[in-house]
XYZ file of C-alpha atoms in Angstrom:
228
model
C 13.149 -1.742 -27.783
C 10.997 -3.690 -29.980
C 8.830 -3.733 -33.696
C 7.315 -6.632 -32.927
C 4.055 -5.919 -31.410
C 1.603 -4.370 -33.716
C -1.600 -1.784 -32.515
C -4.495 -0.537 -33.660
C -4.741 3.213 -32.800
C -8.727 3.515 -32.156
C -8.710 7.178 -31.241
C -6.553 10.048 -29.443
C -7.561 10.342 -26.092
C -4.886 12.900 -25.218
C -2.018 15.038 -26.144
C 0.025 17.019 -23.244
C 3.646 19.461 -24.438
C 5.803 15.911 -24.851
C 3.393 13.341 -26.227
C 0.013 11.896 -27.408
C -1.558 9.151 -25.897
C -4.186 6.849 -28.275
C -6.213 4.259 -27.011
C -5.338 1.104 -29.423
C -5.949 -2.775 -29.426
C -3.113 -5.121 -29.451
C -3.499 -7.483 -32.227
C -2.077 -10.298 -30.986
C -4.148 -10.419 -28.160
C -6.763 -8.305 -28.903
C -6.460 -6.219 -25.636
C -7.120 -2.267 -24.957
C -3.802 -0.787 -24.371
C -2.481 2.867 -24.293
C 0.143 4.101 -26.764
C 2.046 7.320 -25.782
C 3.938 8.290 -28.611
C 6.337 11.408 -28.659
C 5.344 14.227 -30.619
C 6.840 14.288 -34.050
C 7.872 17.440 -33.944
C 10.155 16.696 -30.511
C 11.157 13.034 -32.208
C 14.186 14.585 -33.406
C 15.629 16.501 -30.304
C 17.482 14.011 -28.544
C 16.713 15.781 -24.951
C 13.263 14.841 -25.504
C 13.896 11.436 -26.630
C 16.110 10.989 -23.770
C 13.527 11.780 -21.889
C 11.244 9.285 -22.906
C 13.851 6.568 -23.071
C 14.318 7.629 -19.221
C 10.513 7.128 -18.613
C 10.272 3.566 -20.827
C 13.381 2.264 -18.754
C 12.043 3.896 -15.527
C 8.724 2.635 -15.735
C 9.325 -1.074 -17.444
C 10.489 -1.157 -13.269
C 7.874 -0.633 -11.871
C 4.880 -3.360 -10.798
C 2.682 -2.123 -8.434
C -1.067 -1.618 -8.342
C -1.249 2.332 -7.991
C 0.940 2.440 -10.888
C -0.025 2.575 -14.378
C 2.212 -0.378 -16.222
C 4.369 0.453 -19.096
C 4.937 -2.635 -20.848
C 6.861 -2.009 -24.339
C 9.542 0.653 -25.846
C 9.303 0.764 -29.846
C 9.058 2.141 -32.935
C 5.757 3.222 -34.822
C 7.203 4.440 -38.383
C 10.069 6.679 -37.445
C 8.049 7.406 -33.774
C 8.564 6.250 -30.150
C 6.290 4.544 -28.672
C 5.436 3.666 -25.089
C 2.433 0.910 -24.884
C 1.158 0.797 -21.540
C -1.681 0.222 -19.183
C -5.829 1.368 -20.114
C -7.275 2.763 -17.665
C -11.095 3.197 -18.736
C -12.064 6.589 -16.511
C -11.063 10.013 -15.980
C -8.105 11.775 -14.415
C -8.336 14.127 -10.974
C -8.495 16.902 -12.643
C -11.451 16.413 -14.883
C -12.804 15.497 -11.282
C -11.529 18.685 -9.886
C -13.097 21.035 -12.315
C -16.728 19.249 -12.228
C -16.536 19.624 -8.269
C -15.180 23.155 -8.778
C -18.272 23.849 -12.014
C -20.812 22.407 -10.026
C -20.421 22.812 -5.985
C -19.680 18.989 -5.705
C -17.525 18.899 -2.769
C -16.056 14.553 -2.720
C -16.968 12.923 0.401
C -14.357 12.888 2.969
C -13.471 9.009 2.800
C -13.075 9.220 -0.610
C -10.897 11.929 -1.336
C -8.869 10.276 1.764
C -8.826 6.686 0.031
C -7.803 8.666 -3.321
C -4.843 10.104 -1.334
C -3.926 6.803 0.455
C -3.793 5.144 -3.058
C -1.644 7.824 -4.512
C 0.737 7.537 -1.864
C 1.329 3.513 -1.735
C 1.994 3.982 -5.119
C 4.869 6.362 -4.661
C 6.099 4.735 -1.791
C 6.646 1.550 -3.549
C 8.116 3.553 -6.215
C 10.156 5.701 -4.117
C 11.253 2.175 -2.495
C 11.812 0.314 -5.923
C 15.317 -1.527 -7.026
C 16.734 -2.594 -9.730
C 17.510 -6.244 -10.786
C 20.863 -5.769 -8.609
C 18.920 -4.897 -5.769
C 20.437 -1.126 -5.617
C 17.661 1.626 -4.887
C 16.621 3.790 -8.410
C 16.107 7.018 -6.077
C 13.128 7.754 -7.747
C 11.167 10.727 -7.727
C 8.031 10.962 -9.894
C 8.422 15.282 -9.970
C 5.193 15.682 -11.510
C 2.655 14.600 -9.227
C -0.409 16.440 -10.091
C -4.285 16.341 -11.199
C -3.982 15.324 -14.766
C -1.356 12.192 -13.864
C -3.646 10.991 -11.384
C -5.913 8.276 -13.092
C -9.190 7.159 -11.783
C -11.145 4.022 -13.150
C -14.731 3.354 -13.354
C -13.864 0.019 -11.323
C -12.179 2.170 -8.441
C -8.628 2.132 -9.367
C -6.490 4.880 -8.581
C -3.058 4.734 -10.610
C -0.410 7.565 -10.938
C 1.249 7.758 -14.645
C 3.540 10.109 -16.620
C 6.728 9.268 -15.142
C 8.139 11.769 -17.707
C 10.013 14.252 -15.829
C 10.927 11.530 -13.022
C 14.223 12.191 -11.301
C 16.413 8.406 -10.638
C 20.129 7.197 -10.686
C 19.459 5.220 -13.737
C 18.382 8.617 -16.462
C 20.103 9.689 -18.880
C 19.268 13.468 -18.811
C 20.050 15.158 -16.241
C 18.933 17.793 -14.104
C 20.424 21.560 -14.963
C 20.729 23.549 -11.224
C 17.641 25.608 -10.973
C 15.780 24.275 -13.404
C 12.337 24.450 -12.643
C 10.200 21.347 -13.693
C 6.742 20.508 -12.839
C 2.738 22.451 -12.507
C 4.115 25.115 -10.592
C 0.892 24.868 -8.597
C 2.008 21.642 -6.742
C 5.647 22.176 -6.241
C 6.741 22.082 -3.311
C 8.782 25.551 -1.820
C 12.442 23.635 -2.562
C 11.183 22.764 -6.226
C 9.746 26.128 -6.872
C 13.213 27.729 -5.700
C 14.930 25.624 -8.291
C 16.621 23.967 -5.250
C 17.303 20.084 -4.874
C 14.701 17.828 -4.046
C 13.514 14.500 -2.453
C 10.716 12.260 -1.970
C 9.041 14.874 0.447
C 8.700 17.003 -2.377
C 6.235 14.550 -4.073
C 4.111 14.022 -0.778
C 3.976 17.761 -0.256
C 2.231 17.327 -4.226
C 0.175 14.861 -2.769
C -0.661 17.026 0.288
C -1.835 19.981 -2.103
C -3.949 17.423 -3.932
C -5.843 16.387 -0.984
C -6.696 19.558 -0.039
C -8.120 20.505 -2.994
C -10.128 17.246 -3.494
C -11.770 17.918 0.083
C -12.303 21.899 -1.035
C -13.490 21.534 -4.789
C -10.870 24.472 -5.132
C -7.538 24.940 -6.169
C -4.746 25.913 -3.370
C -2.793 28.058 -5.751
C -4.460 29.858 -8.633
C -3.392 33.054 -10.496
C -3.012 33.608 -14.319
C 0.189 34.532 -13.779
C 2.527 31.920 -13.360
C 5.532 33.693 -11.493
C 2.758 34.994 -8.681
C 1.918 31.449 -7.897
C 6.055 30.863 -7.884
C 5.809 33.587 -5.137
């Protein structure tokens, strides 16, 4: 962890039930970076900041071109702070929801090239070591629309790392604890159950299905009926 780097926090381009993420500019360098910094009202419950010291350490890992780089752990006044990765564009869901607004339905190759990306990323991270060489068993848990990045220049990175499942985290996970959009868990997840990679590429099934249908698979106000 680190105070060294300073930012610039040019606007809030995000805020999900853990964090916020800002678009900033490093001054040292002057480049656009991403800042997710944990919500101050979770800063103090050390689950939560487990959690994000599981992502940083997770994340600072992985190198790989379908993944969104996290580069720095530190301290913004008495906030973590990730600093990571820009990606100038829009996530798969804001894609999802103009498709589903306007009858857009994405061309076959594309939605196919989307879903190729998305998977080399997880493989690799599925795949990753640490510096000993001994596999970090990661799972991402969380694959889903929103953490599914898209640039204007054609990149397709997967981000939010912050319910991943590896040897290396610090919190662990309670027995039938449900975690993740119950709409793309996969049956073992939903059942509270344990889990493996396929659960992510079952994720990564739904998504592609709903990228070549402009609809969502499961979809029901009530969250226990898409459970069911």
């Amino acid at each position: 962890m680190t105070e060294g780097t300073q930012y610039q926090i040019i606007d809030r381009i995000d805020v999900g039930g853990m964090a916020e993420i800002f678009r900033a500019r490093n001054l040292d360098t002057g480049e656009v970076m991403a800042i997710k910094r944990i919500l101050p009202a979770l800063g103090q419950q050390s689950e939560f900041v487990d959690m994000f010291v599981d992502e940083a350490a997770i994340c600072m890992f992985l190198k790989h071109k379908n993944i969104v780089r996290v580069y720095q752990l530190g301290m913004m006044g008495d906030d973590l702070f990730l600093s990571m990765e820009y990606v100038a564009g829009i996530n798969l869901r804001e894609l999802l929801n103009f498709a589903n607004q306007y009858d857009y339905h994405l061309p076959v190759s594309e939605a196919v090239l989307i879903a190729i990306q998305i998977l080399d990323g997880l493989e690799y991270a599925h795949n990753c070591c640490d510096d000993d060489g001994e596999p970090l068993h990661i799972i991402h848990r969380d694959v889903s629309p929103p953490n599914i990045l898209l640039g204007y220049n054609g990149d397709v990175k997967i981000t939010d790392f912050g319910l991943v499942k590896a040897k290396t985290q610090m919190t662990k996970t309670v027995p039938g604890l449900i975690k993740g959009k119950f709409s793309y868990l996969s049956p073992e997840a939903a059942y509270g159950e344990s889990i493996d990679i396929r659960s992510d590429i079952y994720a990564v099934g739904i998504l592609l299905w709903e990228m070549l249908t402009s609809r969502p698979l499961y979809s029901d106000p009530v969250e226990m009926k898409i459970l069911d």
